[in-house]
Short mmCIF file of C-alpha atoms and ligand atoms in Angstrom, two decimals:
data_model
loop_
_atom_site.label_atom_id
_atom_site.label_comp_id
_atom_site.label_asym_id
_atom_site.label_seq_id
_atom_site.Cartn_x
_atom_site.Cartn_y
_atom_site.Cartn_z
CA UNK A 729 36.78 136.72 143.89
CA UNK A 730 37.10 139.11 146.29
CA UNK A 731 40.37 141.33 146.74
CA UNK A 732 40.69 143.48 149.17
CA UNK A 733 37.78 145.94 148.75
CA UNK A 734 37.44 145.11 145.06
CA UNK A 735 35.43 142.69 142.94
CA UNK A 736 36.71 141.15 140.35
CA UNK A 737 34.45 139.25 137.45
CA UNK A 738 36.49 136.70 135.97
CA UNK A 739 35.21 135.00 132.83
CA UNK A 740 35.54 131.39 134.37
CA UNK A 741 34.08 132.45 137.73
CA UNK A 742 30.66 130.65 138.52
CA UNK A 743 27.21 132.08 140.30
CA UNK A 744 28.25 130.13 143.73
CA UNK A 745 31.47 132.31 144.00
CA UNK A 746 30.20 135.82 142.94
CA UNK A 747 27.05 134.72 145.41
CA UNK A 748 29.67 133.82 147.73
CA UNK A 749 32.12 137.01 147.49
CA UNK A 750 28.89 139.23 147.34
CA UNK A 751 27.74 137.54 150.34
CA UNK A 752 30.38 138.53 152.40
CA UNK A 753 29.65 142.20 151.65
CA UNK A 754 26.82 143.06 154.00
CA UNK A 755 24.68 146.56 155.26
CA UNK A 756 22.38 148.29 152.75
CA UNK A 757 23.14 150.74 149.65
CA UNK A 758 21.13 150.50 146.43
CA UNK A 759 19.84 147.10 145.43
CA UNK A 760 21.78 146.00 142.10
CA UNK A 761 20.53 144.94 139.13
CA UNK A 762 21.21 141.21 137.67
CA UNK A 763 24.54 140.31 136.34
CA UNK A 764 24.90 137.93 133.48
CA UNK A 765 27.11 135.00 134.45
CA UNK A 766 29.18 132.17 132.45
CA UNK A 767 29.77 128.87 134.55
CA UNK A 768 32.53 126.94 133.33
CA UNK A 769 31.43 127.25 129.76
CA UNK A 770 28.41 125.35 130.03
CA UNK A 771 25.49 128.00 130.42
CA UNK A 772 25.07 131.68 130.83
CA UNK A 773 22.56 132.53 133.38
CA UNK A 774 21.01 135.77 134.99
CA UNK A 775 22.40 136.04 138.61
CA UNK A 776 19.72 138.19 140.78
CA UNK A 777 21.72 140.22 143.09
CA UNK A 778 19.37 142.85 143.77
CA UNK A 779 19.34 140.99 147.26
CA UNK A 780 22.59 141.98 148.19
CA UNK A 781 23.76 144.55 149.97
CA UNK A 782 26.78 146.66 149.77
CA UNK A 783 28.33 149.55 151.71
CA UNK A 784 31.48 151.18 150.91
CA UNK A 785 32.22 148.36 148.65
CA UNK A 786 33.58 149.62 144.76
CA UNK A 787 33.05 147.19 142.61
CA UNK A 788 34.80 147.09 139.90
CA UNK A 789 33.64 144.85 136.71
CA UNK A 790 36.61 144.27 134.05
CA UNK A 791 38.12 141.44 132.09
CA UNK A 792 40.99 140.58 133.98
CA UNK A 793 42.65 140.21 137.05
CA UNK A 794 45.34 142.81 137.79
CA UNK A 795 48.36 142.06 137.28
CA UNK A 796 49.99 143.02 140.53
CA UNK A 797 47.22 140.36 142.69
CA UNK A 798 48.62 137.32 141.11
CA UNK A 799 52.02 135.66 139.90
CA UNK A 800 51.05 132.88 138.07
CA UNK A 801 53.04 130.15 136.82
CA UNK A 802 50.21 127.86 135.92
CA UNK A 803 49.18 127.72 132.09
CA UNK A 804 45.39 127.90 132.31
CA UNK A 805 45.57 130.36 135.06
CA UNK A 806 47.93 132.63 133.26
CA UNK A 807 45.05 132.23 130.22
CA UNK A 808 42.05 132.27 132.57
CA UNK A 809 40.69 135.57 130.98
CA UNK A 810 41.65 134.75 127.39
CA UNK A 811 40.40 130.93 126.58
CA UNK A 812 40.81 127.82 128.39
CA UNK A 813 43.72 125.43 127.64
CA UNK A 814 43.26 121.84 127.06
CA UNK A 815 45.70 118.88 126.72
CA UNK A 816 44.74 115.32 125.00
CA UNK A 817 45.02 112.35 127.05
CA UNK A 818 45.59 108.59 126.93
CA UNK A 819 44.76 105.89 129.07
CA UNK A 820 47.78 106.16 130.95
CA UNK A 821 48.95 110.09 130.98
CA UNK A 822 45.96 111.27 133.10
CA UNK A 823 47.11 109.15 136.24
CA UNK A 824 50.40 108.37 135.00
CA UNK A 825 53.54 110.70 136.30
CA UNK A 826 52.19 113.11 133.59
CA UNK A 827 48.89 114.00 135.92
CA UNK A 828 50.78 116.27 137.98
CA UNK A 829 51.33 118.25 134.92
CA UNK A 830 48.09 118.26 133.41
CA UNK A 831 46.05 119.00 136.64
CA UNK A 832 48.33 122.36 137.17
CA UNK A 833 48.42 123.51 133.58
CA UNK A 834 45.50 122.15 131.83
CA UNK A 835 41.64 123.32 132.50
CA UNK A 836 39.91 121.39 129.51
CA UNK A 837 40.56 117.97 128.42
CA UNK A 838 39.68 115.54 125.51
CA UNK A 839 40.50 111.60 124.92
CA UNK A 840 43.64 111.26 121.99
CA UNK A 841 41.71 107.81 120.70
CA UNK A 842 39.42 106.73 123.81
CA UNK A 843 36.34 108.33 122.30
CA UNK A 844 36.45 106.57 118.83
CA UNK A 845 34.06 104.92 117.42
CA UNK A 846 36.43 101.87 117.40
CA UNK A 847 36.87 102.47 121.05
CA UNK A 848 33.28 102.94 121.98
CA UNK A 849 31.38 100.87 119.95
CA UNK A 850 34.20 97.84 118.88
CA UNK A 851 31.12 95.29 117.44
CA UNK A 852 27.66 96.41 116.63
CA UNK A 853 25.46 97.49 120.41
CA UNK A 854 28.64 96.69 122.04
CA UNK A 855 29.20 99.81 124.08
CA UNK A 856 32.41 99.99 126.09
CA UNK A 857 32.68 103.52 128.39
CA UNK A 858 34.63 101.96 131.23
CA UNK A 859 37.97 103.77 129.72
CA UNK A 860 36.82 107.13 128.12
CA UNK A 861 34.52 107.19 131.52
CA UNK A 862 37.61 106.76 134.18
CA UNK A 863 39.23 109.94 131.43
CA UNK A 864 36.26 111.87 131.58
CA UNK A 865 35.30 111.22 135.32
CA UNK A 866 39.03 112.39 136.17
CA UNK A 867 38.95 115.50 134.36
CA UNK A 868 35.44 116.59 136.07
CA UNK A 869 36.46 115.96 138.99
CA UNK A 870 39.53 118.55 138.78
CA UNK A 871 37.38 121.33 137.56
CA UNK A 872 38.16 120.49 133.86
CA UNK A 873 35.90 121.12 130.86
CA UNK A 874 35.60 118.19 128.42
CA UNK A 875 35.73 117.93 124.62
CA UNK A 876 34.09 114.85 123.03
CA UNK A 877 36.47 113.49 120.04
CA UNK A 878 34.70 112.24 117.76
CA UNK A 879 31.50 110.92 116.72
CA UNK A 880 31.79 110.07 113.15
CA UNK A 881 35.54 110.36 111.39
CA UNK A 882 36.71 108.06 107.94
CA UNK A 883 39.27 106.60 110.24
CA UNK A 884 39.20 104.56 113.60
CA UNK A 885 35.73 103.69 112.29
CA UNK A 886 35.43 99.53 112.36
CA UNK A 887 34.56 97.58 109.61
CA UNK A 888 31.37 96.25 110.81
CA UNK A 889 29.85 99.77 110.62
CA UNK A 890 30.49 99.41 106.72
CA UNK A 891 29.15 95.50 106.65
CA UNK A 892 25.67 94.15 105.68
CA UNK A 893 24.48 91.86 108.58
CA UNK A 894 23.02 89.74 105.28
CA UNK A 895 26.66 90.08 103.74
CA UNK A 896 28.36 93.10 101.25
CA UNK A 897 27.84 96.32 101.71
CA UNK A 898 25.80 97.92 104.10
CA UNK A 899 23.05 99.93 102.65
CA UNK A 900 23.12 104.27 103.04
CA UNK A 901 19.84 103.61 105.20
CA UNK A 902 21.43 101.16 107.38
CA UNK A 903 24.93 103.43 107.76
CA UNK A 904 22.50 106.39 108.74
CA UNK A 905 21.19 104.01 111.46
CA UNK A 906 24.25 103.34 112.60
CA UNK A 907 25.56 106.71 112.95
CA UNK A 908 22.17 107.88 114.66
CA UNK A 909 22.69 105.22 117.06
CA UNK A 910 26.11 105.51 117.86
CA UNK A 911 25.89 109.05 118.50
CA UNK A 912 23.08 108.98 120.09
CA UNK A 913 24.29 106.43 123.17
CA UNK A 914 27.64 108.02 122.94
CA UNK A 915 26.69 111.53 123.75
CA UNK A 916 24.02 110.15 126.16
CA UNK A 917 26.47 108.46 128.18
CA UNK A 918 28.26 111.74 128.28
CA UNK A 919 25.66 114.39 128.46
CA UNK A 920 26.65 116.60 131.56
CA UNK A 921 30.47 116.04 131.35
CA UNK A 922 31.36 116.59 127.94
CA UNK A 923 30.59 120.27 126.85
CA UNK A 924 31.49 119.93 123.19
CA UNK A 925 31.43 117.20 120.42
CA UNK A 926 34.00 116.72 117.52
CA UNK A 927 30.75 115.55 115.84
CA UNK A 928 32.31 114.90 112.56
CA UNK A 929 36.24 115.13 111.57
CA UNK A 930 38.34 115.29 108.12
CA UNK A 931 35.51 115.23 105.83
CA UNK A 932 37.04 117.26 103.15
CA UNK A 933 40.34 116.36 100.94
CA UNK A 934 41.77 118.15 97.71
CA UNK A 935 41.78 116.68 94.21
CA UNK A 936 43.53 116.84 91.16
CA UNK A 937 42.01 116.95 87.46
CA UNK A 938 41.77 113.15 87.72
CA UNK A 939 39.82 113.20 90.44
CA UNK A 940 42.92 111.81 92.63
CA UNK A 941 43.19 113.06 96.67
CA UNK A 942 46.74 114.96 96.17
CA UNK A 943 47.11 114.73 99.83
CA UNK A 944 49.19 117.92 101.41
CA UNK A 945 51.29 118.86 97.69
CA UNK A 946 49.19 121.28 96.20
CA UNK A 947 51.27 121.21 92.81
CA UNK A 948 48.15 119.35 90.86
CA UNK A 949 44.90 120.48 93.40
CA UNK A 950 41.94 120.86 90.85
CA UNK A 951 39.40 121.18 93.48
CA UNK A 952 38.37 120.72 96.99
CA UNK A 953 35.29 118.07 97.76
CA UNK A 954 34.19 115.58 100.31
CA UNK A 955 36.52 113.01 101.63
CA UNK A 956 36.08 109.67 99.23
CA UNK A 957 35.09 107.59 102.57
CA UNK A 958 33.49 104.79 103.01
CA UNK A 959 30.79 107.12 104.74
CA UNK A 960 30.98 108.94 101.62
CA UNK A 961 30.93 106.28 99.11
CA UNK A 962 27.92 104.61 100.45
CA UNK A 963 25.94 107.96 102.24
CA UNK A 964 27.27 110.93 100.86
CA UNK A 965 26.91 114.70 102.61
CA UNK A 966 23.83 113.03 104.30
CA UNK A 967 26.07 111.23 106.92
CA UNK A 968 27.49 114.59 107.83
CA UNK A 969 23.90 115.70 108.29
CA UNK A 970 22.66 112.94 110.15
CA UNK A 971 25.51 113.10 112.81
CA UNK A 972 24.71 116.73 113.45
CA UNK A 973 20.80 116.14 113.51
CA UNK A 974 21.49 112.87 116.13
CA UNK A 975 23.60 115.20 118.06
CA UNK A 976 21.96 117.86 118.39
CA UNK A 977 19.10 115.99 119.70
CA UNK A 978 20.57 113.75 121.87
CA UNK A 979 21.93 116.40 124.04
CA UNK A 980 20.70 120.49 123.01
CA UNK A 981 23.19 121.42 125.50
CA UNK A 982 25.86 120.65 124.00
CA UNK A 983 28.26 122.27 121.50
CA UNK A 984 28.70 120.81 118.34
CA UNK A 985 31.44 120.96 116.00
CA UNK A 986 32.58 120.07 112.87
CA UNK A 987 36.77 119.66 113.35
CA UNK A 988 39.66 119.87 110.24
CA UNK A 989 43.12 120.22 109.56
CA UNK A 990 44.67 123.31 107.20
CA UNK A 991 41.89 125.61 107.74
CA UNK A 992 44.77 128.30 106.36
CA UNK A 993 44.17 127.09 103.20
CA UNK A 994 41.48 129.64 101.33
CA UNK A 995 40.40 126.87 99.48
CA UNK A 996 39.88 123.89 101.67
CA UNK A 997 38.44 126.66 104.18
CA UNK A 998 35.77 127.74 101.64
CA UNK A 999 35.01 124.36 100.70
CA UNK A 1000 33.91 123.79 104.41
CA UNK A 1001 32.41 126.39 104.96
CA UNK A 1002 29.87 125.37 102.24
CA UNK A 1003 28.60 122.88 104.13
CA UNK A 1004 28.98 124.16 107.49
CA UNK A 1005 26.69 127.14 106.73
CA UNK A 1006 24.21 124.89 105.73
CA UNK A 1007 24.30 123.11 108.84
CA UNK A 1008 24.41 126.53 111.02
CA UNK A 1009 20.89 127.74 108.62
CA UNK A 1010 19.28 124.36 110.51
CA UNK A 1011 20.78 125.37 113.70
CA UNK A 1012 22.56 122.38 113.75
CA UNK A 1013 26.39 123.09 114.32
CA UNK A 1014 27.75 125.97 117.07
CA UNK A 1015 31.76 125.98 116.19
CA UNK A 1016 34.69 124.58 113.95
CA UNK A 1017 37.48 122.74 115.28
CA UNK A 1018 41.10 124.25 114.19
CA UNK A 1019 43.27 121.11 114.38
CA UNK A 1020 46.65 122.89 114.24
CA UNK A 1021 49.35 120.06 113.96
CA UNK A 1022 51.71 123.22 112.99
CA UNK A 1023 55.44 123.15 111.51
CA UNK A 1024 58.15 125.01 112.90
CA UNK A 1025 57.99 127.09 110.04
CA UNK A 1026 56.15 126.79 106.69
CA UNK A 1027 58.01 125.28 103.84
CA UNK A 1028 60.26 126.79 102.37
CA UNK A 1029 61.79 124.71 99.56
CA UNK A 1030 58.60 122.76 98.67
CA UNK A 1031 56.54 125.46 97.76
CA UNK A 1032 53.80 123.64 97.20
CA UNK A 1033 53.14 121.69 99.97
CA UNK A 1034 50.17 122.52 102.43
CA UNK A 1035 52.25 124.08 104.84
CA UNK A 1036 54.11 126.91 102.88
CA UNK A 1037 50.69 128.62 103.72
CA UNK A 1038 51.16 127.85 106.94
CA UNK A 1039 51.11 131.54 108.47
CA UNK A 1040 49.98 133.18 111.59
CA UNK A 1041 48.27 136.11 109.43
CA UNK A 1042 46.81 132.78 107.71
CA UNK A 1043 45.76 131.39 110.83
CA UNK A 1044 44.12 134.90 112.08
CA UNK A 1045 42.00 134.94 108.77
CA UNK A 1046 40.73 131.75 109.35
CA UNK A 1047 39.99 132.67 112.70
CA UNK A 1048 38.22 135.94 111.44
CA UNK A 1049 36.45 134.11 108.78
CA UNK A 1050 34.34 131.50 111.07
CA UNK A 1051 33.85 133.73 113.69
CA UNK A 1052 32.58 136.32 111.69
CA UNK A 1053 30.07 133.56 110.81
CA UNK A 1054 28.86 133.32 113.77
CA UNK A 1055 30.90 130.11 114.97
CA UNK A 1056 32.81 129.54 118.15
CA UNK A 1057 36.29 128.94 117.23
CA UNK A 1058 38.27 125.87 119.60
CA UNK A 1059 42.16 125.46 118.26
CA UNK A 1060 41.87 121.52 118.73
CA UNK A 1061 45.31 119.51 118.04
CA UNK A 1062 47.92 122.08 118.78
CA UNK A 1063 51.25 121.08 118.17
CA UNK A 1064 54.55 122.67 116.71
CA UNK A 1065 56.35 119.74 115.03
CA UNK A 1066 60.52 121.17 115.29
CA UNK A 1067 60.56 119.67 111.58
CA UNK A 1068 59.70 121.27 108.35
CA UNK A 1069 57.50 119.58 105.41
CA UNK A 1070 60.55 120.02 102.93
CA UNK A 1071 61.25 116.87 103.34
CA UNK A 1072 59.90 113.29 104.32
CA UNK A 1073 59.81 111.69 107.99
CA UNK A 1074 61.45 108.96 106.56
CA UNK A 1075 64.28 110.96 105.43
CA UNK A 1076 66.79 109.63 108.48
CA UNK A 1077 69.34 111.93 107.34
CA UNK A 1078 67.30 114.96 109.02
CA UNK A 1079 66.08 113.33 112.02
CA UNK A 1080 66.80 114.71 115.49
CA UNK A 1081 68.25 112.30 117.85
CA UNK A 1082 68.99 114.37 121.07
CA UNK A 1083 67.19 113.44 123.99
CA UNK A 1084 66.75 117.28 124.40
CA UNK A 1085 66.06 119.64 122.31
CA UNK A 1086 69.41 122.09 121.36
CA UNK A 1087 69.65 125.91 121.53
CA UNK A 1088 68.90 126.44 118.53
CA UNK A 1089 65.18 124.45 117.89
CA UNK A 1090 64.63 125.63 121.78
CA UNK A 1091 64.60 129.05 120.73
CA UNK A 1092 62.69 128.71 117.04
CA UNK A 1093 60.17 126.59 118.77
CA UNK A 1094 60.01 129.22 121.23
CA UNK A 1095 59.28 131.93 118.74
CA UNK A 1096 56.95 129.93 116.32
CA UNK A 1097 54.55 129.45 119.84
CA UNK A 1098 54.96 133.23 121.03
CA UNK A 1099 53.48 134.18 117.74
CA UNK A 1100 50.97 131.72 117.44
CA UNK A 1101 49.88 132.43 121.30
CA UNK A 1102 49.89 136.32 120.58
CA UNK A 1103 47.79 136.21 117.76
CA UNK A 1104 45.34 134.13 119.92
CA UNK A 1105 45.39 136.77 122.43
CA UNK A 1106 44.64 138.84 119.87
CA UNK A 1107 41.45 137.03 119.22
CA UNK A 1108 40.73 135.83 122.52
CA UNK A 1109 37.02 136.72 122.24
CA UNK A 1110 36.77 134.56 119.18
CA UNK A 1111 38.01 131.43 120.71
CA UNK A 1112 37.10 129.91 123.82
CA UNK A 1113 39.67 126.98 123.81
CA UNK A 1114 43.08 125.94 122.80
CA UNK A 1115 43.60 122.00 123.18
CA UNK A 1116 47.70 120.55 122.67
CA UNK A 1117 47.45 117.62 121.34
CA UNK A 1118 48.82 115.78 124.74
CA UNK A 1119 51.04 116.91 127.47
CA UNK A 1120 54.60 116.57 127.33
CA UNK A 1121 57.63 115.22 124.55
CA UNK A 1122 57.63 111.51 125.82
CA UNK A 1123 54.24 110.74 124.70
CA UNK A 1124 53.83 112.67 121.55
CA UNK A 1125 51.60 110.42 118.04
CA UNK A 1126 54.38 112.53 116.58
CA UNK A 1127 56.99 110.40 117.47
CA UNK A 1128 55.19 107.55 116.44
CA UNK A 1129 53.36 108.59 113.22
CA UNK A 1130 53.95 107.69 110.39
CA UNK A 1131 57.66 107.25 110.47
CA UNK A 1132 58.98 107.03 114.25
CA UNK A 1133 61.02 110.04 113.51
CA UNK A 1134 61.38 111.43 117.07
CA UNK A 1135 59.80 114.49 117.69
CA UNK A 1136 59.44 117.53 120.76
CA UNK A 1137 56.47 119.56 119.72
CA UNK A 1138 54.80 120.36 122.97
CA UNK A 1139 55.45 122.75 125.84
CA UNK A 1140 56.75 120.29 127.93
CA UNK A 1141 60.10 118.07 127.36
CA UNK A 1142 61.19 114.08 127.97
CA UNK A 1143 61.68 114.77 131.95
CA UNK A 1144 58.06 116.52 132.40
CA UNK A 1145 60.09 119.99 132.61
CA UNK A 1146 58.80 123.19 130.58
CA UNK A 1147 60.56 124.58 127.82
CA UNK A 1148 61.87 127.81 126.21
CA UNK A 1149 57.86 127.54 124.54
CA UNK A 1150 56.48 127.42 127.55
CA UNK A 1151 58.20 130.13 129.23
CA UNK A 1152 57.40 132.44 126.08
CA UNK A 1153 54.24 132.05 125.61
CA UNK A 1154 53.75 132.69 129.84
CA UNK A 1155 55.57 135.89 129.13
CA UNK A 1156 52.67 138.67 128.56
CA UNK A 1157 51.24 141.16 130.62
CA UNK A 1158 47.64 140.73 131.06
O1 G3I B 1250 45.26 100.44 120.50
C1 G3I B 1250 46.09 99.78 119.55
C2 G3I B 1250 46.89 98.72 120.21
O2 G3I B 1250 46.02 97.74 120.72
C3 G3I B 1250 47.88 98.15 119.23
O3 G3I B 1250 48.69 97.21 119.87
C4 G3I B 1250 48.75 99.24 118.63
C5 G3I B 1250 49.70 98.71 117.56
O4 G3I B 1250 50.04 99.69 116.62
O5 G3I B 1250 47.90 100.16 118.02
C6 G3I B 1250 47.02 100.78 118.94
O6 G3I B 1250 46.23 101.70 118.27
C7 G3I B 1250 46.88 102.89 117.88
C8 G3I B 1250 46.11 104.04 118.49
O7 G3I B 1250 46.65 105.27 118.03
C9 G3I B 1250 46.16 104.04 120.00
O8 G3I B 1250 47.47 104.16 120.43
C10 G3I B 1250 46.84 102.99 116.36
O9 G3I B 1250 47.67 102.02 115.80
C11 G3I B 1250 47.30 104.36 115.93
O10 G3I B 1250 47.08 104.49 114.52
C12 G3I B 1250 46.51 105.41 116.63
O11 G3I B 1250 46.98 106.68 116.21
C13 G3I B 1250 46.16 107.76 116.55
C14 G3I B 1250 45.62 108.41 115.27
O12 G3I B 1250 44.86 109.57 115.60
C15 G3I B 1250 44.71 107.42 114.53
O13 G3I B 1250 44.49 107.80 113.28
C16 G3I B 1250 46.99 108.78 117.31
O14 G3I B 1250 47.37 108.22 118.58
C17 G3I B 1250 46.20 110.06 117.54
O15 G3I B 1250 47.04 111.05 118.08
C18 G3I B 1250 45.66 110.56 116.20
O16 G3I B 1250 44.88 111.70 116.47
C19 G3I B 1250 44.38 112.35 115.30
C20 G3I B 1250 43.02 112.92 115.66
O17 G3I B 1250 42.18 111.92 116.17
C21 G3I B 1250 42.39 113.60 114.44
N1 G3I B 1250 43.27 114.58 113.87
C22 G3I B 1250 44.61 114.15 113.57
C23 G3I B 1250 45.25 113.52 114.81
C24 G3I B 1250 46.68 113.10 114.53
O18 G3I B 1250 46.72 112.12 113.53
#
């Protein structure tokens, strides 16, 4: 980007436009070097510029855009020198009267449930891509980067995959089959658009003495392990290894991650990253997926639920911890649900009914995302993406799951208009 007799090297900037803005600088002065250059997240390549010429041009290489040469008041724009920000989408929000939204605030973009493998693969070599094609196709074409989501997960996973063609059980051999093949074709299909794979989700639960999942109370957590999955039942860690192995050969390009919830929990974190180092030895992973389905604030009566560790200095350690492993770091599900875990959905007592939100949850909700967003700031050159887990209040799986207990955790309300969260996490100086 040229402005006025400045250069400016933005992060998301590709070869054609520095070519381009160099281009326009012509008569002779010292041939330059090579700069290094990022396109759009999916390769860095040495741009020779030694060709060009420049005359009473200072160049000036930094981070970010001044301040003073843009007013933005679009999200991913604002962010463009930080990470890029994603939104989930459904079959209907990316054309629906929510596009308008998430082509001016949104730069990356991942399918809520069109990229199962009960979406993609319903019966056994019965591919359907016409839906999570149309997503993905739409998203390219305005400039967006893609996240895949997901290869191999416990849920959404149909029973055939789990079925003997001969009747029973299907054997470990025959599951590892299946995965190979349905990651294999899936990330074929999408090799070129997607930039990074969910490759395997939720793999890791907590237990108590009796060997029990104790879910998100803590009160009788023995130890963390793997998920007791089907996948897990019948082909232990190796199905986690032979989705990252299919991946990474089906498309080399591509960025593979492994993708959790409560990563703010030492334990659970530890526990992953067991597994995950293995993985990164083999070259075989590049990242971990931070979920982030976050609370107003943590609890506070029910200490020992999950989310009473549910920090931002919790959230920056975990950050710390994988990246200081050499991982890229994508915050993957964000949302800020306006209830606490004190207390079940079902619990109509507490529900919310307002269409909109009040002063009061306005402003917390406000302040729980400034702090979040400022510690990512913080850590901007750990992470390279932070996904909401869809685009506005009306169409939120928090409203729908697992009570109905209605719900506003995303920067956008009912009528498609921003909220107090939106406007304070916009509110930095760059
Ligand atoms: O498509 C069927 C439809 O045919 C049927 O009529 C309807 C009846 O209930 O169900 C529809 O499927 C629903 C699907 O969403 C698509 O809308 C499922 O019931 C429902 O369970 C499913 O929920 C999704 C959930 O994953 C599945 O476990 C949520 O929308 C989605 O937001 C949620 O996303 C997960 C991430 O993948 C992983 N991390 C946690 C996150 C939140 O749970």
């Amino acid at each position: 980007m040229v402005t006025s007799e400045r250069i400016f090297l933005c992060r998301d900037e590709s070869s054609a436009l520095l070519s381009d803005a160099l281009h326009k600088s012509t008569h002779s002065q010292d041939a330059m070097d090579q700069l290094k250059v990022t396109k759009k997240g999916f390769y860095t390549k040495l741009v020779d510029i030694s060709s060009y010429k420049i005359e009473n041009l200072s160049i000036t290489l930094q981070d970010s855009i001044p301040e003073d040469t843009v007013h933005e008041t679009s999200l991913h724009k604002k962010y463009r020198n930080y990470f890029h920000i994603g939104a989930a989408i459904d079959g209907n929000s990316y054309r629906d009267s929510h596009a308008a939204l998430w082509k001016e605030h949104f730069n990356a973009a991942v399918c809520e449930n069109e990229m199962k493998w009960t979406a993609l693969q319903p019966s056994e070599g019965n591919f359907q891509f016409g839906q999570a094609n149309a997503m993905v196709n739409a998203a390219r074409s305005n400039g967006m980067l893609v996240r895949g989501h997901v290869l191999v997960w416990f849920d959404q996973t149909p029973d055939w995959v789990f079925q003997s063609p001969y009747g029973g059980q299907a054997s470990k051999q025959l599951i590892l089959e299946r995965i190979r093949t349905h990651v294999t074709r899936v990330m074929q299909e999408f090799k070129d658009r997607v930039y990074a794979w969910d490759v395997v989700n939720e793999a890791v639960v907590g237990y108590d003495a009796n060997n029990q999942d104790v879910g998100e109370d803590l009160g009788t957590l023995a130890r963390w392990g793997y998920r007791n999955s089907k996948l897990y039942q019948i082909a232990g860690e190796d199905h986690i290894l032979e989705a990252f192995k299919a991946a990474r050969e089906a498309d080399p390009d591509a960025k593979l991650f492994y993708n959790d919830f409560w990563n703010y929990l030492d334990g659970k974190r530890e526990f992953i990253i067991s597994f995950v180092k293995k993985l990164k030895e083999q070259e075989l992973i590049d990242g971990v997926g931070l979920q982030c389905h976050l609370n107003i604030s943590p609890a506070k009566e029910k200490l020992s639920n999950q989310s009473a560790y549910q920090t931002v200095d919790n959230l920056e350690k975990e950050i710390k911890v994988y990246a200081a492993l050499g991982l890229d770091v994508h915050i993957t599900e964000l949302d800020i649900s306006i209830y606490t875990r004190d207390y079940t959905s079902d619990d109509q007592s507490r529900w919310y009914m307002g269409y909109d939100l009040n002063e009061d949850y306005q402003n917390r909700l406000a302040a729980r995302y400034k702090d979040f967003f400022d510690m990512f700031r913080r850590n901007a050159g750990k992470i390279q993406n932070v996904t909401f887990w869809g685009i506005a209040d009306d169409n939120t799986w928090l409203s729908e799951f697992p009570s109905g207990r209605p719900d506003h955790p995303l920067l956008f309300d009912k009528h498609l208009k921003p909220k107090r969260a939106f406007d304070a996490i916009m509110n930095f100086d760059r």
